[in-house]
Short mmCIF file of C-alpha atoms and ligand atoms in Angstrom, two decimals:
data_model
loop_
_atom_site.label_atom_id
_atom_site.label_comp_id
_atom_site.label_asym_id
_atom_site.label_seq_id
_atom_site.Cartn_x
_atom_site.Cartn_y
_atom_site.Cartn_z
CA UNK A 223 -20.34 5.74 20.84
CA UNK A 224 -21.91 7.51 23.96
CA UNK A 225 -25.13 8.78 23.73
CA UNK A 226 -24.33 12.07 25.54
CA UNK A 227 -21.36 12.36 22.80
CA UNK A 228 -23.94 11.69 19.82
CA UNK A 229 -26.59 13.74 20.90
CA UNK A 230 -24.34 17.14 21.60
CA UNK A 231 -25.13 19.34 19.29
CA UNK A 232 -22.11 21.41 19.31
CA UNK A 233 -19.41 17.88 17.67
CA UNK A 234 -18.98 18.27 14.79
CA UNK A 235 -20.67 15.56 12.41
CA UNK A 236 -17.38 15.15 9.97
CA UNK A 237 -14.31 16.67 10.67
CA UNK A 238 -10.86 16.79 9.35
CA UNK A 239 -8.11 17.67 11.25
CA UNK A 240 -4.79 18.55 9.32
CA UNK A 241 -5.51 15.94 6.90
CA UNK A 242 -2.26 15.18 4.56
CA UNK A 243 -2.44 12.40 1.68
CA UNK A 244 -0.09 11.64 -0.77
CA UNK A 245 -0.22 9.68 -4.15
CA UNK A 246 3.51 8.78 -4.68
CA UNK A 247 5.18 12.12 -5.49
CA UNK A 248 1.79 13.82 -5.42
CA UNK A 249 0.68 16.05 -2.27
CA UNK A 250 -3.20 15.54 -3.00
CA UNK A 251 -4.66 16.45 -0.12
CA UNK A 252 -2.36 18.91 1.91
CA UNK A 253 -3.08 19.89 5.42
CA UNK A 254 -6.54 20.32 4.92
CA UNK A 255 -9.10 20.85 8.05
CA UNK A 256 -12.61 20.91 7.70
CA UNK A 257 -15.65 21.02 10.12
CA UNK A 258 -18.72 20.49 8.95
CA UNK A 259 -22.27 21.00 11.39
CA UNK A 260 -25.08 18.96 12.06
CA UNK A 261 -27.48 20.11 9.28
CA UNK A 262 -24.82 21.98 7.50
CA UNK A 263 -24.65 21.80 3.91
CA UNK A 264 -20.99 22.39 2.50
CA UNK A 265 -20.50 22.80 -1.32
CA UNK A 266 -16.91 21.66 -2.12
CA UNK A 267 -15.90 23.44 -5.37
CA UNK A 268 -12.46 23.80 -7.48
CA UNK A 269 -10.16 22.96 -10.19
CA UNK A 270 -10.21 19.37 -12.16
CA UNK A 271 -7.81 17.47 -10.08
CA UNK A 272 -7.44 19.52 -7.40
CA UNK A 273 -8.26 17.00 -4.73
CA UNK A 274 -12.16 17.22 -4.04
CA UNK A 275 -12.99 13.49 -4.92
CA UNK A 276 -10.05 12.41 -2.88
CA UNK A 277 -11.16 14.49 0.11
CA UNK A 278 -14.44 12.55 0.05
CA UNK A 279 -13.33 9.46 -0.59
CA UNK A 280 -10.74 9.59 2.62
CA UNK A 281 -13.81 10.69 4.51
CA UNK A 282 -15.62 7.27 4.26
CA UNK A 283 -11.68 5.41 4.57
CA UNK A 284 -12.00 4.51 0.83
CA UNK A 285 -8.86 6.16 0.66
CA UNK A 286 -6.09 6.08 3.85
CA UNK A 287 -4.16 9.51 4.79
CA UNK A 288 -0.69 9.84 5.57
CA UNK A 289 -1.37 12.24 8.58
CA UNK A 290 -4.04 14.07 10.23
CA UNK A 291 -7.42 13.01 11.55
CA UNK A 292 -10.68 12.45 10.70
CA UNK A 293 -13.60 12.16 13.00
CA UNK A 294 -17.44 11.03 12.52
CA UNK A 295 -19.37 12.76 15.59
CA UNK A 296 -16.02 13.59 17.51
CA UNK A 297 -14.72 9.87 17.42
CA UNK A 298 -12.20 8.98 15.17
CA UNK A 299 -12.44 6.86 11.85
CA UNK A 300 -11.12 3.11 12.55
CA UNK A 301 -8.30 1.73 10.39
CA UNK A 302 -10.16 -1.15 9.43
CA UNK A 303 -12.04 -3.94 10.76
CA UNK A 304 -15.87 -3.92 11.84
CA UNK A 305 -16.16 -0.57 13.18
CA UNK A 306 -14.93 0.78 10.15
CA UNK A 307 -17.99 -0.86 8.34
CA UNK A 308 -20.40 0.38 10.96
CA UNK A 309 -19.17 3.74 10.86
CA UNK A 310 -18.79 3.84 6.80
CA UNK A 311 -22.25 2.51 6.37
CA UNK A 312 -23.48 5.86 8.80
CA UNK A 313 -22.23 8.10 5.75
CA UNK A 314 -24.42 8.03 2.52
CA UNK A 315 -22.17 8.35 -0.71
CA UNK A 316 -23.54 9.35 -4.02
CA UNK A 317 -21.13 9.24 -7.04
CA UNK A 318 -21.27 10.42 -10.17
CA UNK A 319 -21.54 6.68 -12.01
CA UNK A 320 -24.31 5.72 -10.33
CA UNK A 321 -23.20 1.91 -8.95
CA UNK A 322 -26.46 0.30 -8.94
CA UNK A 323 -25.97 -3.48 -8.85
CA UNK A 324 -27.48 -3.92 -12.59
CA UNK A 325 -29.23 -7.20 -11.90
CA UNK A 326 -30.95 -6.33 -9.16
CA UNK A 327 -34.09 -4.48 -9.36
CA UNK A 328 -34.72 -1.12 -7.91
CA UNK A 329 -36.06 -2.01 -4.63
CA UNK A 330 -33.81 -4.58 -4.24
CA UNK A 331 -30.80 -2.80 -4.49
CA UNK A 332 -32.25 -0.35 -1.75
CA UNK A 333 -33.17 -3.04 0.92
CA UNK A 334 -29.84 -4.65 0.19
CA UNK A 335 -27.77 -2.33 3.18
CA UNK A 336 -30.23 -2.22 5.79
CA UNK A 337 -31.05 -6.25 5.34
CA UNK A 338 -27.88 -7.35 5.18
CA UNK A 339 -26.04 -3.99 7.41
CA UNK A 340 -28.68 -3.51 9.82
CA UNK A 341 -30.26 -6.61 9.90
CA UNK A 342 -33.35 -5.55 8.87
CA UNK A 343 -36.42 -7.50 8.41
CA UNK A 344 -37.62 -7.18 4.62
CA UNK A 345 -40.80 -6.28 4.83
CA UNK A 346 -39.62 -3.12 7.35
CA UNK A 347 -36.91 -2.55 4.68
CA UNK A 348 -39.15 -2.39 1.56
CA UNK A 349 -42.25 -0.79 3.38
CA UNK A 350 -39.16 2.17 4.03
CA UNK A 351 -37.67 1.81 0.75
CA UNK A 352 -40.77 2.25 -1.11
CA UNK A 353 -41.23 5.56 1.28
CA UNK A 354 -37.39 6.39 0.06
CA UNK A 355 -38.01 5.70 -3.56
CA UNK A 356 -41.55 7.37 -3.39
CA UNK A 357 -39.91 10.71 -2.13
CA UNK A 358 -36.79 10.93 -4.68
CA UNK A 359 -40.28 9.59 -7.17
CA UNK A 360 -38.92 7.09 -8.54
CA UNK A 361 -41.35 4.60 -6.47
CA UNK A 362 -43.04 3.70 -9.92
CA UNK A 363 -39.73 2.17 -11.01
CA UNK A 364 -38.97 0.03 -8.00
CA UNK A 365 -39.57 -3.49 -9.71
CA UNK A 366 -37.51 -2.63 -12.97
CA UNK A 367 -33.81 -3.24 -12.95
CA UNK A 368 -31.59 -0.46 -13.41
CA UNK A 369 -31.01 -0.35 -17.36
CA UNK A 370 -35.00 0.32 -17.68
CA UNK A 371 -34.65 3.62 -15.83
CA UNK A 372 -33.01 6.83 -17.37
CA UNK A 373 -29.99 8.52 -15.85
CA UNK A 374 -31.43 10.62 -13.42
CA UNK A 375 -33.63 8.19 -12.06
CA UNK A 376 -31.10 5.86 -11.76
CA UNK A 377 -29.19 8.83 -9.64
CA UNK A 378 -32.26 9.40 -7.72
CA UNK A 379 -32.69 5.81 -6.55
CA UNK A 380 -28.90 5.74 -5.61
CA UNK A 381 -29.95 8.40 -3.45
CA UNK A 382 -32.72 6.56 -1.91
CA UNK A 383 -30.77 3.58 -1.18
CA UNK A 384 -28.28 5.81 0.87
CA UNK A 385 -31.00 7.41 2.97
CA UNK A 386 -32.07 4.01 3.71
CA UNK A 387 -29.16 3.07 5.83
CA UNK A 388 -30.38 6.42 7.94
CA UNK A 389 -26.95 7.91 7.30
CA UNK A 390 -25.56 10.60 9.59
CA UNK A 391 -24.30 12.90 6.83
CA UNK A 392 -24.26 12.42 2.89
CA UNK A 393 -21.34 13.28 0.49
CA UNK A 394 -22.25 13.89 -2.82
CA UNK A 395 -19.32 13.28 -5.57
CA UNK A 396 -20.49 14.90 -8.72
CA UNK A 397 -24.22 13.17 -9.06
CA UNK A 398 -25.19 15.46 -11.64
CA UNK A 399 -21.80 14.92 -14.26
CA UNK A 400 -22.85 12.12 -15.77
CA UNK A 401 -26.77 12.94 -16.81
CA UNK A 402 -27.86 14.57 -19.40
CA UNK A 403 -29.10 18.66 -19.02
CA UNK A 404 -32.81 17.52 -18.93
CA UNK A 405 -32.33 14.98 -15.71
CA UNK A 406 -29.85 17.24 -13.74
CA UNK A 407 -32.11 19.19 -12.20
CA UNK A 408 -34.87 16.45 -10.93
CA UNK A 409 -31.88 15.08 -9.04
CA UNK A 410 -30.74 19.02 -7.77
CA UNK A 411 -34.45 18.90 -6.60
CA UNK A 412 -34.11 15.91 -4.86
CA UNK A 413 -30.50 17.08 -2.71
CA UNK A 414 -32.25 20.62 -2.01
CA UNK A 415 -35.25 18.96 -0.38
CA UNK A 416 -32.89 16.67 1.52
CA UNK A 417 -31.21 19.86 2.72
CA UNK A 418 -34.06 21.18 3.95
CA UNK A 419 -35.11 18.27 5.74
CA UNK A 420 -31.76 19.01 8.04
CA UNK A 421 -29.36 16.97 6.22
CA UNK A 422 -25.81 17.26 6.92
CA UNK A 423 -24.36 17.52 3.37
CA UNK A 424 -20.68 17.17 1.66
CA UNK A 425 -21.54 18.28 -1.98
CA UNK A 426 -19.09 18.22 -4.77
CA UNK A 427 -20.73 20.26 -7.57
CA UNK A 428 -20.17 21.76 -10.87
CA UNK A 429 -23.52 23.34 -10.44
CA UNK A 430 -23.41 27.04 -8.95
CA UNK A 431 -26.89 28.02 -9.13
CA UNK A 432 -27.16 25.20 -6.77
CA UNK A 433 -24.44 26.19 -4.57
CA UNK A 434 -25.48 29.51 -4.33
CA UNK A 435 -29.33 28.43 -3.17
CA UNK A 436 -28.56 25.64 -0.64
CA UNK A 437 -25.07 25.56 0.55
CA UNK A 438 -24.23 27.56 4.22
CA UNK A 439 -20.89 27.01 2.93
CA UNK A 440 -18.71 27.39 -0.15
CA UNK A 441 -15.10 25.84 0.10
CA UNK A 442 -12.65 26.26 -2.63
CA UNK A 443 -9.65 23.73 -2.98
CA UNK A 444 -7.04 24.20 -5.32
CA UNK A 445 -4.17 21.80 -5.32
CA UNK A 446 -4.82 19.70 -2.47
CA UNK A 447 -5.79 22.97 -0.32
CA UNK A 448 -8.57 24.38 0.86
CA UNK A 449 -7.53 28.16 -0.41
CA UNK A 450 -10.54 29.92 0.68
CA UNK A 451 -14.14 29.42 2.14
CA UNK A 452 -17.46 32.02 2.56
CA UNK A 453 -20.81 31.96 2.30
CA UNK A 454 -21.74 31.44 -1.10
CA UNK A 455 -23.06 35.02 -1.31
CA UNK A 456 -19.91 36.46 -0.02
CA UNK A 457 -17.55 33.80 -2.02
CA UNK A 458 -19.37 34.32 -5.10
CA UNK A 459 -19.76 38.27 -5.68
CA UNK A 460 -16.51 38.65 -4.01
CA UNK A 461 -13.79 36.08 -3.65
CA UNK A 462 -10.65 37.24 -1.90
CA UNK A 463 -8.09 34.63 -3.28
CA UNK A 464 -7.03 35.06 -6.45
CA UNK A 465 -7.23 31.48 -7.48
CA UNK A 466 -11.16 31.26 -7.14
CA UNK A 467 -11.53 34.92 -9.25
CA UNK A 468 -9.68 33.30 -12.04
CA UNK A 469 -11.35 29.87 -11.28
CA UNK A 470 -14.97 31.39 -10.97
CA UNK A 471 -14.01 33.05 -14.46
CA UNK A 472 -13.17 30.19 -16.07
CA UNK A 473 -16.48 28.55 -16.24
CA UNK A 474 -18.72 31.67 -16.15
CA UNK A 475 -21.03 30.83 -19.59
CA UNK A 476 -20.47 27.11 -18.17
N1 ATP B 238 -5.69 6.40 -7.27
C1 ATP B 238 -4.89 7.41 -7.66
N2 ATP B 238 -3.57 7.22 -7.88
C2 ATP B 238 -2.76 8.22 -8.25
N3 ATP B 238 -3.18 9.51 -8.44
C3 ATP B 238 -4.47 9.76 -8.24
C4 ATP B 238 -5.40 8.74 -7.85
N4 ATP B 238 -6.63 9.30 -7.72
C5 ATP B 238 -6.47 10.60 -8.03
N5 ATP B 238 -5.18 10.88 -8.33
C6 ATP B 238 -4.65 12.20 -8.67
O1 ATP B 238 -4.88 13.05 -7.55
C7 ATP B 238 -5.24 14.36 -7.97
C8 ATP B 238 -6.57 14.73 -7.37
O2 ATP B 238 -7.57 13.90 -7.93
P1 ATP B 238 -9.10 14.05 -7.56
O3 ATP B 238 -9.81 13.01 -8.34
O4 ATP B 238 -9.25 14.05 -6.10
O5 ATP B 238 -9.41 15.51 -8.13
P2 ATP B 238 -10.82 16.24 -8.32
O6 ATP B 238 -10.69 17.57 -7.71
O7 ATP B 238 -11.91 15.35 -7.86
O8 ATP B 238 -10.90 16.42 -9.92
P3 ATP B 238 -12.17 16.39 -10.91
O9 ATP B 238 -12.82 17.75 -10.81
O10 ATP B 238 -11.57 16.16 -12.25
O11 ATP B 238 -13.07 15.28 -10.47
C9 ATP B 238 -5.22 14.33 -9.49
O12 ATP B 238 -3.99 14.83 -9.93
C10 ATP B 238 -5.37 12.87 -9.81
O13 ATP B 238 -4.76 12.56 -11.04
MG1 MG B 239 -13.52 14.43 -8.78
#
């Protein structure tokens, strides 16, 4: 990539242009275009099976589309091959199962990318891993395996090992689904500070309270589409479709 091209402020970080993916007879993802700013942070909310881990997942190329495009800073994603790697490794990914490699400790499993990726020396990866896991605080843990940490550590130091590849943008699948009520809100703590820090941010999220306080952007899919998108303030007090009313309804109490 050129430098001038990286360092313009105004291309997008992710975009996706007219984006159609099918499973079999199943329009998952249909013609759905999204452009998401440096620094922006995009909450991604909707309906179980309405396409939202899909969307992410095609973003990185662990999924292929059928049609559309779908650029990283204005170039688009490679089919396969090398430069697929490079450019997957520049977007963090943070699931809901957390994917720790279980016999590896803590600050292992962070050094891991950037040694092997980026070719990293390992005492410059763990001196910066330590950093990562001592702002997500988890640095206390970094010479247990994962199994001696609780659930939202274990998220949080997922986190930390993404950072430490110095991705461009992070997409967050559901981190908080899996933990219990206690933990989810050390590891919202953790994504708002990233946000702050300038971030660019792909959130999937059950949690509204957190979409409401950090995201400059709420998008609602239903059925493969993205049916409407606001400001959280304006999506959330009053949505226009009448899909997100009766969605937003749904899991008020929630
Ligand atoms: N590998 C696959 N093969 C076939 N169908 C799939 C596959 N992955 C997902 N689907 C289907 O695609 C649709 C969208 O799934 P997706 O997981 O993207 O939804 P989602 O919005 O993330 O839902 P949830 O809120 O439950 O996580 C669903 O109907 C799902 O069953
Ligand atoms: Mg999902």
């Amino acid at each position: 990539m050129s430098q001038e091209h990286a360092g313009e402020k105004n291309v997008p970080v992710i975009e996706l242009r007219h984006v159609d993916k099918h499973y079999g007879d199943l329009h998952v993802l249909r013609d759905v275009s999204l452009s998401v700013a440096r620094g922006e942070v995009v909450v991604i909310i909707g309906p179980s099976g309405s396409g939202k881990s899909t969307l992410c997942r095609t973003i990185n190329r662990l999924e292929t589309i059928d049609s559309g495009e779908i650029l990283i800073e204005g170039e688009p994603l490679p089919q396969e091959g090398r430069e697929l790697a490079r450019m997957r490794s520049e977007l963090g990914m943070v699931f809901q199962q957390f994917n720790l490699f279980a016999h590896m400790s803590v600050l292992d499993n962070v050094t891991l990318g950037p040694r092997e990726v980026l070719g990293q020396q390992k005492e410059e990866a763990e001196r910066y891993a330590l950093e990562l896991l001592g702002r997500v605080g988890v640095a206390e843990q970094a010479h247990k395996v994962p199994a001696q940490l609780s659930g939202g550590q274990q998220q949080r130091a997922a986190i930390a090992r993404s950072l430490a590849m110095r991705p461009k943008a992070m997409l967050f699948d559901e981190p908080t689904s899996a933990l219990d009520p206690e933990m989810i809100n050390e590891v919202l703590d953790v994504m708002v500070e990233l946000a702050r820090g300038g971030m660019t941010m792909i959130v999937v999220t059950h949690e509204m309270g957190f979409a409401r306080r950090v995201a400059d952007r709420v998008v609602f899919m239903a059925d493969g589409q993205i049916v409407e998108e606001g400001v959280p303030d304006a999506f959330f007090d009053h949505p226009k479709s009448q899909r997100a009313r009766d969605f937003l309804d749904s899991i008020k109490g929630h």
